[in-house]
Amino acid sequence: MPGNDVVVKPRLPSEVWVLVVASFIIAIGFGIVAPVLPAYAKTFDVGTTAVSAIVSTFALVRLLFAPVSGRLVSRFGEPRTYVVGILIVAAGTAACGFATAYWQLLVFRSFAGVGSTMFTVAAVGLLIRITPAPMRGRASGLWATGFLLGNIGGPIVGAALVEVSVRLPFIAYAVALVIAALVVWWFLRRSTLVSLDRGVETESLTVGQAFSSPAYRAALASGFANGWAVFGVRISLVPLFVVEALHGSPALAGVSLSVFALGNASVLMVSGRLSDTLGRRPMAMAGLLVSAVGTIWLGFSTGVPWFLVASALAGVGAGLLNPPQNAVVADVIGAKAKGGPVLAAFQMVTDCGAIIGPLLAGVLVDHFSYPVAFTLTGAIMLVALVFWVVAPETLPRTGDEHVGEVVAGESGRLDEGPELPLGERVAGRPRQPGV
């Protein structure tokens, strides 16, 4: 009725939910392979440094191909780049399962890195473009939660599959990737929101312009530290630490990665919501501090119970960090600018951490000890914390016009199931299944 103020709850575009489902499927497969990869590389009779090189080479290819991925997104659009990238990873991962020599595993894993950076840059770019600015933290948290929930169950499934064959997890991951590609293609193929900005001239934000922002520099610093610890050392050293230092089984390594993912997933949504209310900066600082403590604790663990507690704590820290960190990058780019190069630069810095971290940590383990390697990793996070101390807050206090708001009425709420983006409209709203 006239005069009555109706409070409309903020809604996320339903395309965000599509990305969440896809990230969950991808993560199931990634979690299956992660605890198996170091042990699989060891079967080719190589040392710890060579095992770490498998992880670092994957990140190196992502680093080198990131600028090309940004251009592919600009030319072909996010959905196409996303789907093709996933299929490339599927092909490379399946080939890893049939490798007969270490160099073959290295080549196939590197090929998968090409597709990995394609779908990562495409997914983040699409997430930024379709999400209203005041909800970027929540969208990032929801997207990351989908990935982490998959990571919780994935390592356990991988531990079961490796009992059948050490090569089987790679085939299972490839199948999961194909399913994820089909999900994204089917639900976004006629999405009006995804294609809303096509043909509209927008200003391009250069990396130099973004780098002039202290907030972006802080995001780069924490991205580097996060890549070093989470995407590098966690994958390459933690499974070996479990077997060599704690004298556990590869199955326990899978459990430890699941515990990390559980701690991460338990706070992602909370961190995303708080970063949209309290601000990006305090949540990022808290995440780095907790991550540093948990990571250092890992290296000094002498028993399985305390090791699992440290793994959960490190996961909580990573969960607190990711939503505000990604939201800051989105804030710097803005909704109306082309930020492919800026996104690529952020991804490249993260991959640099994932390259340097495992290699240097592997050398430290070979020449010193696991505690030294994990302590250095935690110290890198504390250095990144300094950048956030001097960074300004970027949380928008007023909602700017955004493409996501144009179709807000057709979106699923956070406390509801999402509507499917079929691309056909009835009375200004998308037609739903069965209508």
XYZ file of C-alpha atoms in Angstrom:
435
model
C 0.000 0.000 0.000
C 1.137 3.587 -0.599
C 3.055 5.019 2.295
C 4.239 1.631 3.535
C 7.988 1.151 3.423
C 8.864 -2.327 2.290
C 12.327 -3.520 3.230
C 13.702 -5.692 0.458
C 16.413 -8.112 1.510
C 19.590 -7.899 -0.558
C 19.766 -10.583 -3.196
C 22.624 -12.202 -5.013
C 22.329 -12.775 -8.770
C 21.425 -16.390 -9.433
C 24.470 -16.702 -11.715
C 26.561 -16.480 -8.541
C 24.927 -19.689 -7.366
C 25.871 -21.359 -10.650
C 29.507 -20.448 -10.023
C 29.199 -21.749 -6.460
C 27.887 -25.135 -7.619
C 30.643 -25.382 -10.231
C 33.330 -24.489 -7.674
C 31.980 -27.208 -5.375
C 32.224 -29.843 -8.114
C 35.728 -28.697 -9.085
C 36.822 -28.764 -5.455
C 35.645 -32.337 -4.963
C 38.014 -33.372 -7.739
C 40.833 -31.110 -6.574
C 40.517 -32.496 -3.059
C 40.718 -36.033 -4.424
C 44.058 -35.303 -6.128
C 45.729 -32.945 -3.611
C 46.807 -35.487 -0.966
C 47.730 -38.054 -3.613
C 49.896 -35.879 -5.873
C 53.065 -35.754 -3.698
C 52.957 -39.490 -3.040
C 52.308 -40.171 -6.729
C 55.323 -38.051 -7.708
C 57.416 -39.978 -5.183
C 56.669 -43.211 -7.076
C 58.950 -41.922 -9.835
C 61.896 -42.109 -7.384
C 62.515 -38.363 -6.947
C 63.377 -36.213 -3.923
C 61.364 -33.720 -1.901
C 62.438 -30.776 -4.043
C 61.312 -32.553 -7.211
C 57.966 -33.341 -5.587
C 57.552 -29.679 -4.690
C 58.435 -28.780 -8.282
C 55.246 -30.516 -9.464
C 53.224 -28.017 -7.428
C 55.419 -25.049 -8.318
C 55.445 -25.789 -12.059
C 51.658 -25.851 -12.120
C 51.663 -22.405 -10.503
C 54.443 -21.187 -12.837
C 52.352 -21.989 -15.902
C 49.375 -20.224 -14.328
C 51.628 -17.231 -13.735
C 52.925 -17.080 -17.301
C 49.514 -17.628 -18.885
C 47.565 -15.193 -16.685
C 47.948 -12.160 -19.029
C 46.775 -14.267 -21.976
C 43.777 -15.434 -19.942
C 42.793 -11.830 -19.307
C 42.806 -11.134 -23.043
C 40.829 -14.298 -23.761
C 38.158 -13.180 -21.297
C 37.946 -9.786 -23.010
C 37.637 -11.340 -26.456
C 35.453 -14.406 -25.897
C 33.695 -13.585 -22.610
C 33.839 -15.164 -19.184
C 31.555 -18.198 -19.749
C 33.390 -19.492 -22.836
C 36.814 -18.954 -21.282
C 35.618 -20.627 -18.094
C 34.289 -23.754 -19.823
C 37.269 -24.194 -22.162
C 39.672 -23.694 -19.262
C 37.983 -26.389 -17.199
C 38.099 -28.842 -20.112
C 41.828 -28.188 -20.575
C 42.443 -28.975 -16.902
C 40.371 -32.139 -17.301
C 42.493 -33.313 -20.228
C 45.788 -32.541 -18.481
C 44.707 -34.197 -15.232
C 43.519 -37.361 -16.966
C 46.869 -37.533 -18.759
C 48.672 -37.307 -15.400
C 46.979 -40.537 -14.389
C 48.618 -42.303 -17.331
C 52.119 -40.826 -16.916
C 54.937 -43.365 -17.041
C 57.824 -41.032 -16.138
C 58.394 -37.998 -13.933
C 58.913 -35.662 -16.892
C 55.551 -36.713 -18.334
C 53.819 -35.928 -15.045
C 55.533 -32.537 -15.061
C 54.412 -31.767 -18.636
C 50.803 -32.914 -18.160
C 50.471 -31.043 -14.873
C 51.841 -27.914 -16.557
C 49.298 -28.233 -19.369
C 46.544 -28.373 -16.774
C 47.888 -25.101 -15.360
C 46.995 -23.327 -18.626
C 43.332 -24.193 -18.225
C 43.408 -23.494 -14.497
C 44.311 -19.833 -14.903
C 41.737 -19.473 -17.699
C 38.778 -20.554 -15.619
C 40.042 -18.828 -12.450
C 40.393 -15.394 -14.080
C 37.072 -15.870 -15.897
C 35.218 -16.899 -12.733
C 36.550 -14.033 -10.610
C 35.922 -11.510 -13.384
C 32.350 -12.690 -13.793
C 31.776 -12.702 -10.053
C 32.931 -9.091 -9.803
C 30.882 -7.922 -12.769
C 27.542 -9.389 -11.733
C 27.667 -8.714 -7.970
C 26.588 -5.354 -6.435
C 29.465 -3.624 -4.620
C 27.996 -3.843 -1.074
C 27.676 -7.630 -1.466
C 31.094 -8.485 -2.878
C 32.358 -9.931 0.389
C 29.355 -12.224 0.706
C 29.560 -13.323 -2.923
C 33.268 -14.060 -2.576
C 32.651 -15.944 0.666
C 29.839 -17.983 -0.857
C 31.920 -18.847 -3.926
C 34.896 -19.849 -1.791
C 32.623 -21.838 0.529
C 31.477 -23.937 -2.411
C 35.111 -24.715 -3.192
C 36.021 -25.466 0.408
C 33.024 -27.704 1.052
C 34.174 -29.775 -1.880
C 37.671 -29.814 -0.429
C 36.370 -31.258 2.830
C 35.045 -34.421 1.226
C 37.486 -34.628 -1.668
C 40.619 -35.737 0.237
C 38.659 -38.448 2.029
C 37.372 -39.771 -1.292
C 40.900 -39.539 -2.697
C 42.291 -41.538 0.212
C 39.771 -44.287 -0.563
C 40.498 -44.256 -4.301
C 44.255 -44.442 -3.801
C 43.766 -47.784 -2.046
C 42.483 -49.080 -5.394
C 45.066 -47.359 -7.590
C 47.317 -44.321 -7.176
C 46.268 -43.251 -10.683
C 42.511 -43.484 -10.160
C 42.133 -40.115 -8.330
C 43.365 -38.269 -11.430
C 40.701 -39.899 -13.595
C 38.045 -39.069 -10.996
C 39.156 -35.410 -10.965
C 38.943 -35.228 -14.754
C 35.378 -36.555 -14.668
C 34.401 -33.998 -12.006
C 35.812 -31.194 -14.164
C 33.791 -32.266 -17.183
C 30.643 -32.245 -15.042
C 31.474 -28.729 -13.787
C 31.974 -27.507 -17.353
C 28.555 -28.868 -18.331
C 26.912 -27.149 -15.341
C 28.373 -23.740 -16.237
C 27.610 -24.068 -19.955
C 24.029 -25.205 -19.440
C 22.929 -22.592 -16.909
C 24.804 -19.572 -18.303
C 24.330 -20.198 -22.012
C 21.299 -17.865 -22.230
C 21.776 -15.755 -19.106
C 20.671 -12.153 -19.649
C 22.821 -10.891 -16.796
C 26.037 -12.430 -18.109
C 25.534 -10.786 -21.516
C 24.149 -7.504 -20.154
C 27.324 -5.467 -20.650
C 28.328 -6.770 -24.065
C 28.829 -4.098 -26.654
C 29.063 -1.350 -24.020
C 32.289 0.621 -24.011
C 33.897 0.647 -20.570
C 37.056 2.205 -19.241
C 40.063 -0.063 -18.765
C 41.927 0.045 -15.451
C 45.659 -0.480 -15.823
C 47.822 -2.369 -13.371
C 49.807 0.811 -12.753
C 46.679 2.705 -11.771
C 45.587 -0.077 -9.452
C 49.063 -0.394 -7.927
C 48.896 3.242 -6.848
C 46.223 2.157 -4.356
C 47.652 1.037 -0.965
C 44.659 -1.280 -0.619
C 45.539 -3.076 -3.853
C 49.164 -3.363 -2.742
C 47.957 -4.918 0.527
C 45.848 -7.403 -1.443
C 48.895 -8.288 -3.544
C 50.989 -8.857 -0.408
C 48.411 -11.104 1.250
C 47.748 -12.857 -2.060
C 51.440 -13.701 -2.309
C 51.491 -15.005 1.272
C 48.267 -16.939 0.743
C 49.620 -18.525 -2.433
C 52.840 -19.456 -0.627
C 51.075 -21.098 2.329
C 47.736 -22.412 1.072
C 48.319 -23.249 -2.585
C 51.974 -24.141 -2.222
C 53.293 -25.383 1.115
C 49.978 -26.914 2.245
C 49.798 -29.135 -0.835
C 53.474 -29.994 -1.207
C 54.743 -30.280 2.376
C 51.814 -31.158 4.637
C 51.275 -34.665 3.158
C 55.025 -35.344 3.402
C 55.146 -33.952 6.962
C 52.386 -36.353 8.002
C 54.234 -39.366 6.597
C 57.852 -38.468 7.438
C 57.585 -36.468 10.680
C 54.411 -37.821 12.256
C 54.815 -41.316 10.752
C 51.209 -41.296 9.597
C 49.591 -42.766 6.499
C 48.610 -41.031 3.240
C 45.007 -41.398 4.437
C 45.855 -39.214 7.456
C 47.275 -36.621 5.064
C 43.893 -36.539 3.347
C 42.159 -36.110 6.696
C 44.443 -33.197 7.616
C 43.626 -31.403 4.369
C 39.931 -31.955 5.044
C 40.318 -30.516 8.545
C 41.996 -27.445 7.047
C 39.141 -27.095 4.569
C 36.554 -27.514 7.328
C 38.121 -24.732 9.388
C 38.238 -22.579 6.264
C 34.641 -23.222 5.238
C 33.316 -22.644 8.765
C 34.191 -18.930 8.673
C 34.021 -17.964 4.991
C 30.398 -16.816 5.026
C 30.866 -15.047 8.350
C 33.973 -13.290 7.083
C 32.219 -12.290 3.863
C 29.262 -10.800 5.712
C 31.462 -8.977 8.230
C 33.690 -7.600 5.474
C 30.526 -6.092 3.938
C 29.570 -4.491 7.267
C 32.622 -3.925 9.505
C 35.014 -3.493 6.597
C 37.553 -5.367 4.507
C 40.653 -4.316 6.429
C 39.968 -5.711 9.944
C 38.907 -9.090 8.597
C 41.978 -9.387 6.362
C 44.283 -8.494 9.253
C 42.647 -11.050 11.528
C 42.936 -13.707 8.830
C 46.649 -13.136 8.294
C 47.401 -13.226 12.024
C 45.461 -16.440 12.643
C 46.976 -18.051 9.522
C 50.501 -17.207 10.657
C 49.968 -18.726 14.108
C 48.362 -21.890 12.721
C 51.025 -22.379 10.048
C 53.962 -22.024 12.448
C 52.225 -24.368 14.886
C 51.987 -27.014 12.151
C 55.759 -27.274 11.891
C 56.191 -27.807 15.637
C 53.441 -30.407 16.012
C 54.680 -33.638 17.585
C 51.430 -35.586 17.650
C 48.444 -36.114 15.395
C 45.794 -34.417 17.639
C 47.681 -31.124 17.943
C 48.614 -31.268 14.271
C 44.931 -31.480 13.337
C 44.120 -28.570 15.673
C 46.838 -26.488 14.007
C 45.492 -27.463 10.576
C 42.005 -26.300 11.563
C 43.390 -23.008 12.919
C 45.332 -22.352 9.713
C 42.155 -23.070 7.770
C 40.180 -20.578 9.856
C 42.789 -17.921 9.129
C 42.633 -18.538 5.396
C 38.838 -18.404 5.558
C 38.902 -15.044 7.331
C 41.331 -13.619 4.766
C 39.923 -14.618 1.386
C 36.564 -12.776 1.180
C 37.874 -9.321 2.206
C 41.017 -9.735 0.117
C 39.038 -10.556 -3.031
C 36.492 -7.842 -2.247
C 39.264 -5.227 -2.077
C 40.476 -6.181 -5.551
C 36.888 -5.849 -6.795
C 36.506 -2.476 -5.035
C 39.645 -1.145 -6.697
C 38.484 -2.296 -10.139
C 34.882 -1.180 -9.698
C 31.829 -2.424 -11.549
C 32.176 -0.191 -14.605
C 35.829 -0.741 -15.526
C 37.562 -3.518 -17.415
C 39.870 -5.042 -14.874
C 41.255 -8.083 -16.683
C 44.918 -7.013 -16.352
C 44.411 -6.061 -12.702
C 42.817 -9.423 -11.943
C 45.570 -11.191 -13.855
C 48.249 -9.328 -11.884
C 46.629 -10.326 -8.593
C 46.457 -13.939 -9.779
C 50.079 -13.794 -10.935
C 51.311 -12.560 -7.562
C 49.378 -15.330 -5.822
C 50.921 -17.866 -8.166
C 54.378 -16.422 -7.502
C 53.863 -17.302 -3.866
C 52.732 -20.797 -4.840
C 55.891 -21.176 -6.951
C 58.482 -19.831 -4.546
C 56.920 -21.239 -1.373
C 57.093 -24.983 -2.095
C 60.541 -24.768 -3.684
C 62.131 -22.775 -0.866
C 60.288 -24.754 1.796
C 61.422 -28.004 0.177
C 65.047 -26.838 0.222
C 64.712 -25.846 3.903
C 63.330 -29.277 4.763
C 66.146 -31.040 2.900
C 68.854 -28.925 4.578
C 67.304 -27.995 7.933
C 63.899 -29.150 9.186
C 60.133 -28.956 8.801
C 59.793 -26.419 11.672
C 62.120 -24.014 9.846
C 60.094 -24.303 6.625
C 56.741 -23.724 8.330
C 58.116 -20.859 10.442
C 59.298 -19.019 7.348
C 55.860 -19.501 5.786
C 54.185 -17.975 8.834
C 56.651 -15.077 8.822
C 55.709 -14.249 5.219
C 52.106 -13.849 6.389
C 53.154 -11.482 9.156
C 55.020 -9.342 6.620
C 51.837 -9.137 4.540
C 49.970 -8.048 7.668
C 52.089 -4.894 7.786
C 50.748 -3.816 4.370
C 47.171 -4.082 5.648
C 47.972 -2.029 8.758
C 48.679 1.020 6.587
C 46.017 0.323 3.935
C 42.771 2.365 3.782
C 39.287 0.870 3.996
C 37.623 0.335 0.601
C 34.151 -0.854 1.642
C 31.587 1.247 -0.322
C 29.250 2.924 2.140
C 26.759 3.872 -0.564
C 25.548 1.489 -3.215
C 26.635 2.440 -6.725
C 24.569 1.441 -9.736
C 25.652 -2.006 -10.819
C 24.649 -4.425 -13.514
C 23.719 -6.940 -10.848
C 21.085 -4.573 -9.484
C 19.369 -4.289 -12.840
C 18.096 -7.835 -12.508
C 18.044 -8.046 -8.711
C 14.433 -9.126 -8.744
C 15.271 -12.363 -10.510
C 17.930 -13.452 -8.053
C 17.884 -16.025 -5.278
C 18.379 -14.774 -1.742
C 21.079 -16.034 0.551
C 18.423 -17.763 2.666
C 16.560 -19.234 -0.315
C 17.281 -21.525 -3.201
C 18.375 -19.605 -6.316
C 16.230 -19.129 -9.376
C 17.611 -20.705 -12.536
C 18.873 -18.208 -15.158
C 17.031 -19.641 -18.150
C 17.287 -16.414 -20.128
C 13.577 -16.253 -21.050
C 11.431 -13.524 -19.488
C 7.761 -13.417 -18.580
C 6.416 -10.012 -17.447
C 9.955 -8.735 -16.988
C 11.121 -11.694 -14.906
C 12.816 -14.918 -15.988
C 10.573 -17.850 -16.777
C 10.975 -20.574 -14.183
C 10.940 -24.334 -14.831
C 7.414 -25.603 -15.349
C 5.982 -22.126 -16.094
